[in-house]
Tab-separated table of C-alpha atoms and ligand atoms in Angstrom:
chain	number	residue	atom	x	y	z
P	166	UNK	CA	105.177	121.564	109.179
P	167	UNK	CA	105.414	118.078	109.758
P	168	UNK	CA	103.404	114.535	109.714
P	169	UNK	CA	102.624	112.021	111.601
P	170	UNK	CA	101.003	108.907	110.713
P	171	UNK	CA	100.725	105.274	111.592
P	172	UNK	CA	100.805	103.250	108.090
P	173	UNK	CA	100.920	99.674	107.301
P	174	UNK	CA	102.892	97.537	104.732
P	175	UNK	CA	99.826	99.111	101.880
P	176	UNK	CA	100.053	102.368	103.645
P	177	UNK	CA	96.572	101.564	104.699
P	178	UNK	CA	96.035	104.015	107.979
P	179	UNK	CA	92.267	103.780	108.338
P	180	UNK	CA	88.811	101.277	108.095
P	181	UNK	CA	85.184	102.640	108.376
P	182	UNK	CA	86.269	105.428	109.699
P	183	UNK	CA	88.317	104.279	112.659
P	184	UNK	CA	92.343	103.595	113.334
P	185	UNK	CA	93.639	100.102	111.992
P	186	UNK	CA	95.868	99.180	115.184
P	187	UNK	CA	95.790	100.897	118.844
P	188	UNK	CA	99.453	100.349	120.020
P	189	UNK	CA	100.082	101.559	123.677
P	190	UNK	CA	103.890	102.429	122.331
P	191	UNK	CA	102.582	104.062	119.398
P	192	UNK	CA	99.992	106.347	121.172
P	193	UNK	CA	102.841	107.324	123.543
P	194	UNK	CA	105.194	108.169	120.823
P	195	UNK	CA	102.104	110.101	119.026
P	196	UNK	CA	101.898	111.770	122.697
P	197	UNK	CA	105.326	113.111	123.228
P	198	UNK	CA	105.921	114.252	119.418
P	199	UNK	CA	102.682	116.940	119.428
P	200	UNK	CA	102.300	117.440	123.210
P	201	UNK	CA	102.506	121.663	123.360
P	202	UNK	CA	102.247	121.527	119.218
P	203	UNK	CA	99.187	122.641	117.423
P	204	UNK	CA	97.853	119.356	115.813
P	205	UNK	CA	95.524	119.954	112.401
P	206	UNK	CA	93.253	117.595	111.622
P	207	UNK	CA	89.986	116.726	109.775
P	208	UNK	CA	86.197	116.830	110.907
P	209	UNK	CA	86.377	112.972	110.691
P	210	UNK	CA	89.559	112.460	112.107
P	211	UNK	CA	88.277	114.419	115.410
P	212	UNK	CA	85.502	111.155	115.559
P	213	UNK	CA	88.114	109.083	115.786
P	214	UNK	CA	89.152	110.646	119.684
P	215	UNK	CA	87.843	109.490	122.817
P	216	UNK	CA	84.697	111.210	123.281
P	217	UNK	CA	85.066	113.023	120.195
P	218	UNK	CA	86.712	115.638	122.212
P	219	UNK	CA	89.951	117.199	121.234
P	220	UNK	CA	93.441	116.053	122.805
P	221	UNK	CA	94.352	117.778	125.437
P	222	UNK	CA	97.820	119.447	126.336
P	223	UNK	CA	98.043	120.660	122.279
P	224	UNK	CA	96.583	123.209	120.244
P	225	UNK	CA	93.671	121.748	118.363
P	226	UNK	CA	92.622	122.364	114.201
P	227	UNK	CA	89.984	121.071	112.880
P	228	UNK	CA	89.578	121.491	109.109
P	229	UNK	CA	85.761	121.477	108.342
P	230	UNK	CA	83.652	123.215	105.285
P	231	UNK	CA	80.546	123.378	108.007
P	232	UNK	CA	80.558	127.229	109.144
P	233	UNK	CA	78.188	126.189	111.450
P	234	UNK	CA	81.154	123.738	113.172
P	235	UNK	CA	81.747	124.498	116.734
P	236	UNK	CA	83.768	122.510	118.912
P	237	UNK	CA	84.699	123.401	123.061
P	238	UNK	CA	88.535	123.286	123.081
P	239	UNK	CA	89.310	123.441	119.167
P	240	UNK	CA	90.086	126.461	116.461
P	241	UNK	CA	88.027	125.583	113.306
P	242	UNK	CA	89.225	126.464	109.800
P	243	UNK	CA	87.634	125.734	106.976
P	244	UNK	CA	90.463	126.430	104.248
P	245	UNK	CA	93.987	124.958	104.413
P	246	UNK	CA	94.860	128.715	103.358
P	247	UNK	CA	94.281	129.749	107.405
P	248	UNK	CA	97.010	127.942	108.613
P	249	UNK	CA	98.764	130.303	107.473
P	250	UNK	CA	98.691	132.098	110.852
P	251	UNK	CA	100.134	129.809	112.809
P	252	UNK	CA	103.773	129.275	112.583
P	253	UNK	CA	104.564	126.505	110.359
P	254	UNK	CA	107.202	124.797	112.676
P	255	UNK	CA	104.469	124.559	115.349
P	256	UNK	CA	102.294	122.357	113.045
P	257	UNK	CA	101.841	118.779	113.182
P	258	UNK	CA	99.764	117.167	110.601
P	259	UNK	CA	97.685	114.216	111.894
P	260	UNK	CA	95.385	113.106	109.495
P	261	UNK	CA	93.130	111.686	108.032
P	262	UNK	CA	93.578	110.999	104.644
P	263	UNK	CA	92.266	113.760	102.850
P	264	UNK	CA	94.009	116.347	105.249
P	265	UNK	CA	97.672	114.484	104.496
P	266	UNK	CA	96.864	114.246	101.075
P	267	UNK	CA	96.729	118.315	100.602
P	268	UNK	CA	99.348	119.082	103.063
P	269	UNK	CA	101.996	116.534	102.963
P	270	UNK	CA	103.855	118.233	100.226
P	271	UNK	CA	104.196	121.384	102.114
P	272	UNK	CA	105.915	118.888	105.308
P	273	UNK	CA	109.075	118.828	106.249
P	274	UNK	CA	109.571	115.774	107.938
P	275	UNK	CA	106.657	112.554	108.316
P	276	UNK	CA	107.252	110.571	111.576
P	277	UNK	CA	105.905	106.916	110.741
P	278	UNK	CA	104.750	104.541	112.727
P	279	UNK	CA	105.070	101.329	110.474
P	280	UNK	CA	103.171	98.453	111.182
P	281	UNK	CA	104.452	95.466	109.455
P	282	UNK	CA	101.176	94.109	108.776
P	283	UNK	CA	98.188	94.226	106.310
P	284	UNK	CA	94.524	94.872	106.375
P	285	UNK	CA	92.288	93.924	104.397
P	286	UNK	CA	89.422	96.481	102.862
P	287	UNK	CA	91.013	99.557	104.273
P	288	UNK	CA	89.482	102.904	102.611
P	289	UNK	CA	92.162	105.191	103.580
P	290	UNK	CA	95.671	105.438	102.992
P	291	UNK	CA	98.728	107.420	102.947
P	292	UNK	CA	100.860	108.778	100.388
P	293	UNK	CA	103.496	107.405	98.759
P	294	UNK	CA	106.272	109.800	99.896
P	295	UNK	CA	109.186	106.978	99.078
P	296	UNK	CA	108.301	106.633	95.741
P	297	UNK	CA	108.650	110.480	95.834
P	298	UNK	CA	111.790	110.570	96.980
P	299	UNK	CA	111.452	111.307	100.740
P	300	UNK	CA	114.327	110.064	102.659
P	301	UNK	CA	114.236	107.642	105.399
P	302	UNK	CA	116.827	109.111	107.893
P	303	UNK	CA	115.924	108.071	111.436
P	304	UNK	CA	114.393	104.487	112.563
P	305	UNK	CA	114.438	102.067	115.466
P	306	UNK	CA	114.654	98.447	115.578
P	307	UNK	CA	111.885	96.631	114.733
P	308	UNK	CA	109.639	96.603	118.271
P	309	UNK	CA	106.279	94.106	118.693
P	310	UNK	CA	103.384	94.717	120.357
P	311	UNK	CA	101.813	91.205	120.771
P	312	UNK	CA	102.935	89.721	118.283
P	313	UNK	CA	102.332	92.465	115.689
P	314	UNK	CA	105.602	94.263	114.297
P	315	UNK	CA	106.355	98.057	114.261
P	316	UNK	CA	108.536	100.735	113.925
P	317	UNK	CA	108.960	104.415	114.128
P	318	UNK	CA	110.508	105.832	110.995
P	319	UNK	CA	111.450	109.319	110.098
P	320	UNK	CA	111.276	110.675	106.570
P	321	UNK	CA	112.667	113.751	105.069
P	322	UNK	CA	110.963	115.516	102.332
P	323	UNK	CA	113.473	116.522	100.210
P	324	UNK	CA	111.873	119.565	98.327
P	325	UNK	CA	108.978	120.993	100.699
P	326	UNK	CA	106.679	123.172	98.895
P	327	UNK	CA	105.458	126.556	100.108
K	210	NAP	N1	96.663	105.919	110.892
K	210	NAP	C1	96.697	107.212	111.194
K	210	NAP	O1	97.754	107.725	111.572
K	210	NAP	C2	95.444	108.027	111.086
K	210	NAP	C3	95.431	109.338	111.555
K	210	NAP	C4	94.252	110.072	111.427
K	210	NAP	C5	93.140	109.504	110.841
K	210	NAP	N2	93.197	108.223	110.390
K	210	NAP	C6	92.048	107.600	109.718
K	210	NAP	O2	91.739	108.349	108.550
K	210	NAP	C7	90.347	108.164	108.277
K	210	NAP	C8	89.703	109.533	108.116
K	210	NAP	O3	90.233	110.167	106.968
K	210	NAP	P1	89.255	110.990	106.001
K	210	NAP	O4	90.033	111.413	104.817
K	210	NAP	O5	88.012	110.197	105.801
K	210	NAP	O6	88.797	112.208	106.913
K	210	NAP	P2	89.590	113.476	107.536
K	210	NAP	O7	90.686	113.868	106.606
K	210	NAP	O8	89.907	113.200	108.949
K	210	NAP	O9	88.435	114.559	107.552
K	210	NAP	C9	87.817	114.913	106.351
K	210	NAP	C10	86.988	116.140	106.583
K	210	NAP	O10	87.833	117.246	106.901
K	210	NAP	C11	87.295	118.419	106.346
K	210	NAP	N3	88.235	118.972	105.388
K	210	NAP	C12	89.260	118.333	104.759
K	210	NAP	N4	89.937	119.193	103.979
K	210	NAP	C13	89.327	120.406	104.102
K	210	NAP	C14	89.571	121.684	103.541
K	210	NAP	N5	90.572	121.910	102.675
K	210	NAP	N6	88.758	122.703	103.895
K	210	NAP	C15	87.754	122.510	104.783
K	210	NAP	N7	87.470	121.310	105.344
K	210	NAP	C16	88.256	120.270	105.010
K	210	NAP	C17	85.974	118.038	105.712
K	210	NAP	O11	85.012	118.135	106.737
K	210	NAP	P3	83.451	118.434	106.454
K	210	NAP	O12	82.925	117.158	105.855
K	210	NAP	O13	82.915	118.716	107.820
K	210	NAP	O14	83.406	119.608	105.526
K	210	NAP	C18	86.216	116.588	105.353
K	210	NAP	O15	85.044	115.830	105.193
K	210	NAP	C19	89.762	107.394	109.441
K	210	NAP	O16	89.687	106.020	109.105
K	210	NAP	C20	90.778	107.616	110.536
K	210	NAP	O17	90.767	106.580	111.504
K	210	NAP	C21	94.332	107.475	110.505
């Protein structure tokens, strides 16, 4: 199982409900690291999308507690339990909050897109997997997208839980 997220310097990754920063590199990275995956996600997160349609290309999860949930294109669970069925290297974790906060533990590796930056009055954020010990072990330079800084980091959990 893994993670990806797009943090900032507060590990702020989300504002009213939307994304803080749309970087053209960034959605491209997000692109090519869960194209053919299955991507789980939250009922909110799926707002978030163009249309409020799933991604295309990927296998789509949508955590919701509504059993009345339906959505063209998507497998809906409703417990975390149920991804039990898929297999867990196939599983990319993509927010939002409340979906990395009960899986990230159970991740193997977080692919970060930092943004050197802060915003203010953020209501959603990220764990703090370095203060738990995950290791950084892959980065690239430090890239700009007009003006802003970023970078793609790679952490390892070092103790993923069952
Ligand atoms: N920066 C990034 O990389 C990134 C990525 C994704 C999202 N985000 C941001 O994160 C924010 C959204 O995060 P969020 O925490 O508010 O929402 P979320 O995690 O996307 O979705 C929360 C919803 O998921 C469902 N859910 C969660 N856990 C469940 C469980 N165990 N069983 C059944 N259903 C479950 C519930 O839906 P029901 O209410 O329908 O029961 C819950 O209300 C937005 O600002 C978004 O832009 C940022």
């Amino acid at each position: 199982m893994f993670i990806v997220v797009a943090v900032d310097r507060n590990r702020a990754i989300g504002k009213n409900g939307g994304l803080l920063y749309r970087i053209p590199h960034d959605m491209a990275n997000f692109r090519e690291l869960t194209i053919g995956k299955t991507i789980v996600y939250g009922r909110r997160t799926l707002e978030t999308f163009p249309n409020q349609k799933p991604l295309e290309g990927r296998r789509n999860v949508i955590l919701t507690h509504d059993k009345q949930f339906s959505c063209e294109g998507a497998t809906i669970i409703h417990s975390t339990d149920e991804l039990k069925q898929f297999p867990s290297r196939e599983l990319y974790i993509i927010g939002g909050a409340s979906v990395y906060q009960q899986l990230y533990r159970k991740c193997e590796y977080a692919f970060v897109t930092f943004i050197d930056n802060v915003t203010l009055d953020c209501d959603a954020f990220f764990p703090d997997i370095i203060a738990e010990g995950w290791e950084r072990v892959v980065d690239t330079p430090v890239l700009y997208y007009k003006g802003l800084p970023y970078q793609f980091i790679t952490y390892k959990n070092p103790n993923p839980v069952d």
